[in-house]
Short mmCIF file of C-alpha atoms in Angstrom, two decimals:
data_model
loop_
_atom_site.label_atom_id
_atom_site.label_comp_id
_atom_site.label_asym_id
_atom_site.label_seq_id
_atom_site.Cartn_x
_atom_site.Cartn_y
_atom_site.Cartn_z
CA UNK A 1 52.09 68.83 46.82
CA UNK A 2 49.76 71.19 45.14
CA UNK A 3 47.14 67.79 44.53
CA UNK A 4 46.80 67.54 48.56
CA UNK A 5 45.97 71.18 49.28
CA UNK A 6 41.78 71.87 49.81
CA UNK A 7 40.19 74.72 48.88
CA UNK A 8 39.24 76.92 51.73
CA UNK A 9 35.81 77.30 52.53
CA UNK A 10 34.55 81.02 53.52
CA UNK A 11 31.96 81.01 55.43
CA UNK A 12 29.76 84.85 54.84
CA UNK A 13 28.31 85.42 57.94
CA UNK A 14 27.04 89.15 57.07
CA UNK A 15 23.67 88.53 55.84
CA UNK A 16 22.98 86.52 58.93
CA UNK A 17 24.05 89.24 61.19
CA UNK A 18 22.09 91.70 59.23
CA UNK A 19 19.23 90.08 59.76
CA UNK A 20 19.90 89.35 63.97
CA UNK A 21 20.44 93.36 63.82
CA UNK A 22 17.22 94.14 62.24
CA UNK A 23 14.93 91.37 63.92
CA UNK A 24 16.91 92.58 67.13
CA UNK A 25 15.55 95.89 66.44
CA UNK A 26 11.95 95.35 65.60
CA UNK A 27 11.65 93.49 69.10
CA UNK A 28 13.09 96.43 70.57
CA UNK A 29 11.29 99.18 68.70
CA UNK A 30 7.79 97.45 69.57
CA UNK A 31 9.11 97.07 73.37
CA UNK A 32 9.44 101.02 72.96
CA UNK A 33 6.17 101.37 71.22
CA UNK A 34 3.89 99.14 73.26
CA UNK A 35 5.14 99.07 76.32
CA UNK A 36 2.77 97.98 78.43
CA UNK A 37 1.66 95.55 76.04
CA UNK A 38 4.56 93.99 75.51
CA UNK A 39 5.35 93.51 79.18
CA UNK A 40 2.18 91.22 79.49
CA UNK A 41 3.29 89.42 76.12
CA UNK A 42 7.05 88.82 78.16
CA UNK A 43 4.42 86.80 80.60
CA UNK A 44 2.57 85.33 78.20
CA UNK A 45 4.11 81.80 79.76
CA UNK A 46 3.62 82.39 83.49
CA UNK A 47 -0.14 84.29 83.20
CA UNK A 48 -3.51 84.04 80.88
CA UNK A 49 -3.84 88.16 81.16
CA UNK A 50 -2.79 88.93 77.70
CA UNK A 51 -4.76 86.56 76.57
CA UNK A 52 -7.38 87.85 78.15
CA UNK A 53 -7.02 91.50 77.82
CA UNK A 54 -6.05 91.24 73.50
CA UNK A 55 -8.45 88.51 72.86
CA UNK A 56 -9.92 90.79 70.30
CA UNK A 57 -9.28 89.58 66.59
CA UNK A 58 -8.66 93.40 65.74
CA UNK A 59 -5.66 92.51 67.55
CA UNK A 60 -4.52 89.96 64.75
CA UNK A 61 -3.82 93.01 62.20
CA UNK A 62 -1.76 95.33 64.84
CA UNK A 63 1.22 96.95 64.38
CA UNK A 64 2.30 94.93 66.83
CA UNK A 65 1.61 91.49 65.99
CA UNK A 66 2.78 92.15 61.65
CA UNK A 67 6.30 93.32 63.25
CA UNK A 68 6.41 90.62 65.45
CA UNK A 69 5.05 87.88 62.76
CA UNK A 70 8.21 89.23 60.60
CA UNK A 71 10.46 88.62 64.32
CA UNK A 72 8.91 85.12 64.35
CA UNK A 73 9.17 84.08 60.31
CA UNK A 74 13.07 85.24 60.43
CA UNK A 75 13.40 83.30 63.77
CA UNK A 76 12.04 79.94 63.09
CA UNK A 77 13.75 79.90 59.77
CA UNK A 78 17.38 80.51 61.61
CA UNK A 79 16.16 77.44 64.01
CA UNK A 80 15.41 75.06 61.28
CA UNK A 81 18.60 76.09 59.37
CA UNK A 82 20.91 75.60 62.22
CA UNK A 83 18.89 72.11 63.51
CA UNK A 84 19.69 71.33 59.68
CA UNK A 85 23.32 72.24 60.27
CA UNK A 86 23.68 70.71 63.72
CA UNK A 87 22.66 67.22 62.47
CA UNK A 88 24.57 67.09 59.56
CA UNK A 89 27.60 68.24 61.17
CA UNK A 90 27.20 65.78 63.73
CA UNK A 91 26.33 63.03 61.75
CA UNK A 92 29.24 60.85 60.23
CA UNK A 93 28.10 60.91 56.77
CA UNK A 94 27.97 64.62 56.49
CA UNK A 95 31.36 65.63 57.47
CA UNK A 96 32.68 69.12 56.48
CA UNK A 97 28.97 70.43 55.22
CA UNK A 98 28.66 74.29 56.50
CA UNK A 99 24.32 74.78 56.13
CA UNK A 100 24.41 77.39 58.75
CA UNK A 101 25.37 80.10 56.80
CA UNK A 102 23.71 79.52 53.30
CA UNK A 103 21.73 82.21 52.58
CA UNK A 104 19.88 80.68 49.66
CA UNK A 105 18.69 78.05 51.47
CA UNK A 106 17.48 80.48 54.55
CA UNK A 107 15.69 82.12 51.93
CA UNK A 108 13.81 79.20 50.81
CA UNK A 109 13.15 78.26 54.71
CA UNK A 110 12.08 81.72 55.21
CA UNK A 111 9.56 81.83 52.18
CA UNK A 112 7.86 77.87 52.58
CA UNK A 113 7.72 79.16 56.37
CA UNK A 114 5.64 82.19 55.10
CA UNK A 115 3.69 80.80 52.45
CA UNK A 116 2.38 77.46 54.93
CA UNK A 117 1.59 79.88 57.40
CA UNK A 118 -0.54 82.39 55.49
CA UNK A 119 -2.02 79.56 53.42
CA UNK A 120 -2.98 77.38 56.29
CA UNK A 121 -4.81 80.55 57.73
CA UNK A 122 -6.64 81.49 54.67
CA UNK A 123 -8.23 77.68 54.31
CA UNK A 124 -8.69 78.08 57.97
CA UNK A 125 -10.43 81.23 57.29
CA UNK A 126 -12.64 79.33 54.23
CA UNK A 127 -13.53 76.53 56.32
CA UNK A 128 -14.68 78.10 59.47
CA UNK A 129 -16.91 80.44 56.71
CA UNK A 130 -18.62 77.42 55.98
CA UNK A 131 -18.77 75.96 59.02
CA UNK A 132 -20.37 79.08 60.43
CA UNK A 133 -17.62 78.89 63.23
CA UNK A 134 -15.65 82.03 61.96
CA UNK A 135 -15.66 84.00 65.43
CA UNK A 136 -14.56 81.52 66.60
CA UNK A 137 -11.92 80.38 64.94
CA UNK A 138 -10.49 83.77 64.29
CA UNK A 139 -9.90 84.27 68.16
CA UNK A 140 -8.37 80.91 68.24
CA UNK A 141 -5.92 81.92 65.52
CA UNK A 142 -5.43 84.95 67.39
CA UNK A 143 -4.64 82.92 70.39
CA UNK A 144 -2.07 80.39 68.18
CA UNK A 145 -0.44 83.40 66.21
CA UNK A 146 0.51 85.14 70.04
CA UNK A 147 1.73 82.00 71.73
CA UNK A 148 3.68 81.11 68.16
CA UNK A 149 5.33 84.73 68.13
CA UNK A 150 6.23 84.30 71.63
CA UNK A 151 7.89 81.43 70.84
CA UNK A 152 9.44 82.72 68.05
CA UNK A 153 10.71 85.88 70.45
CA UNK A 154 11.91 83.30 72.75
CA UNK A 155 14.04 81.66 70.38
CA UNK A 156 15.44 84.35 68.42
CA UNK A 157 18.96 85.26 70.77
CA UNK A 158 19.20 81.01 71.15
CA UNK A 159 19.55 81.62 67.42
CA UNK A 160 22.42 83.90 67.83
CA UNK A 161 24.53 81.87 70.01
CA UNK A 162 23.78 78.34 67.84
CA UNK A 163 24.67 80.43 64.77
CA UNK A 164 27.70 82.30 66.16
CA UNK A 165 28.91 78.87 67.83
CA UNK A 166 30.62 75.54 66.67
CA UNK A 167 30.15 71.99 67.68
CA UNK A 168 26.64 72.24 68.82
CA UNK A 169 25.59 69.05 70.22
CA UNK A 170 21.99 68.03 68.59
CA UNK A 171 20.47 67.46 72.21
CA UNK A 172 20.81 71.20 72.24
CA UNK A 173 17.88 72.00 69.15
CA UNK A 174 16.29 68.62 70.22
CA UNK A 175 15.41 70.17 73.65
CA UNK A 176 14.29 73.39 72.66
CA UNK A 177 11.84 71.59 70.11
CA UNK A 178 10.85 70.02 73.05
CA UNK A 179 10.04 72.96 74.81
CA UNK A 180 8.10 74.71 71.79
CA UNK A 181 5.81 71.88 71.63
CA UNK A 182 5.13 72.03 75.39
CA UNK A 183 4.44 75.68 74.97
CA UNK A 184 2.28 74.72 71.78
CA UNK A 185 0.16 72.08 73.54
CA UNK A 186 0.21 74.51 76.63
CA UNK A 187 -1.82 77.36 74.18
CA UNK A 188 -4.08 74.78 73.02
CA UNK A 189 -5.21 74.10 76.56
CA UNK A 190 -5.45 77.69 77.42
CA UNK A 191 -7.76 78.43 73.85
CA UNK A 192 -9.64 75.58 74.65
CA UNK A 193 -10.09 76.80 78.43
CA UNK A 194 -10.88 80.15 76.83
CA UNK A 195 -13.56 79.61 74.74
CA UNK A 196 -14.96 76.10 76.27
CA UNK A 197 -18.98 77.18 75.93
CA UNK A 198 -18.30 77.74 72.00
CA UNK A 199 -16.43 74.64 71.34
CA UNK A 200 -19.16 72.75 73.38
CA UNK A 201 -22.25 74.33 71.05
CA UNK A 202 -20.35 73.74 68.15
CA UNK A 203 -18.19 70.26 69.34
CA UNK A 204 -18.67 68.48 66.15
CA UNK A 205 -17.09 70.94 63.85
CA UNK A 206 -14.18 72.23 66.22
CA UNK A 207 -13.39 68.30 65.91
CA UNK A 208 -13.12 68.26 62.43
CA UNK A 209 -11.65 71.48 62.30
CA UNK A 210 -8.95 70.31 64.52
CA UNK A 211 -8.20 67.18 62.79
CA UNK A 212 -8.22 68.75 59.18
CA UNK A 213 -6.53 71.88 59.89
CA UNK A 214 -4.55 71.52 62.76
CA UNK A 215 -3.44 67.80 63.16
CA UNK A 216 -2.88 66.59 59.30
CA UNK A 217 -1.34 69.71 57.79
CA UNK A 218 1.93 69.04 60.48
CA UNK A 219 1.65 64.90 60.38
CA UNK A 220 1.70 65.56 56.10
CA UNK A 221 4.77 67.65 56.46
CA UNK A 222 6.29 65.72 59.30
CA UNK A 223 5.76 62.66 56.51
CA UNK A 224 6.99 64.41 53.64
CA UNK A 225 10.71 66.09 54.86
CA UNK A 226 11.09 62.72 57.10
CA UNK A 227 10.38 61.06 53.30
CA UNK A 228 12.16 63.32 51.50
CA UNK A 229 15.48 63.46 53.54
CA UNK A 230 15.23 58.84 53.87
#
């Protein structure tokens, strides 16, 4: 009898709500502190004016955008983790495997998340130094870093309910990635709209730049979890 019993799995869902409480509250505490600014960020998708108006790259070390980087490194780690956790509970292999609420491994999502981000921009920051392009290319990361915390914003209470629900199906995540890369590509567009007469003087480089730094650092990470996980 006792051979045919299974060991109850407890699932700790505190940490996780911890953390919607506090990223919850940084959101709203910046709403509260920047009004005005952040009700031109809430538009960011539907008009160009914030873009416009805090195109300065003073902008990049704001109170504003470090509390809303920490919104957006919390909130693409939850996405990952549950897209992680809604494959491999719908995939017939996996049965009975609970990633969702393994803290450990949001921890190491959370930190890879952090360190590819800051160490991307700091060879970004090297490069366009020798290039000469580093105007430039430090308003175009200021352009990438506010449509990549809006997306971030966006997907933070989609987090909640894929965390706090079961049986997800994976055309769910699937379509929201969908929709961040639209929103990616859409930034691109506007950046390169933007700042058109310096990418034209300086074509050559903002090609190379693009294809070093902005194409193959994804398409080598794409490669390596798609090799990793085969």
């Amino acid at each position: 009898m006792i051979e045919h019993l299974h060991p109850r799995i407890i699932e700790n869902k505190d940490w996780a709500t911890a953390l919607f409480v506090l990223t919850f509250a940084v959101v709203a505490i910046t709403k509260s502190a920047y009004e005005s600014r952040f009700s031109e960020f809430s538009k960011l998708i539907f008009s160009d004016k914030y873009a416009k108006i805090y195109r300065d790259n003073s902008h990049m070390k704001s109170s504003f955008t470090v509390g809303l980087f920490f919104v957006q490194i919390i909130s693409f780690a939850f996405f990952i983790q549950l897209t992680m956790h809604i494959f491999s509970q719908n995939s017939k292999n996996a049965a009975d495997i609970v990633l969702k609420t393994d803290w450990l491994l949001f921890i190491q999502i959370a930190t890879f998340l952090l360190y590819f981000i800051l160490a991307k921009y700091l060879v970004e920051k090297i490069v366009a130094t020798s290039f000469n392009i580093e105007e430039f290319v430090d308003l175009f990361n200021l352009q990438k870093v506010t449509y990549r915390t809006y997306i971030g914003v966006l997907l933070l209470p989609i987090n909640a309910v894929l965390f706090y629900y079961d049986n997800i199906p994976t055309i769910v995540p699937l379509a929201f990635i969908g929709i961040s890369l639209c929103i990616s590509l859409y930034s691109y567009f506007i950046s390169i709209k933007t700042y058109q007469n310096a990418i034209i003087s300086k074509l050559f480089y903002f090609i190379l730049y693009l294809c070093a730094l902005e194409i193959a650092p994804y398409y080598f990470l794409y490669y390596w979890l798609t090799k990793g996980s085969a």
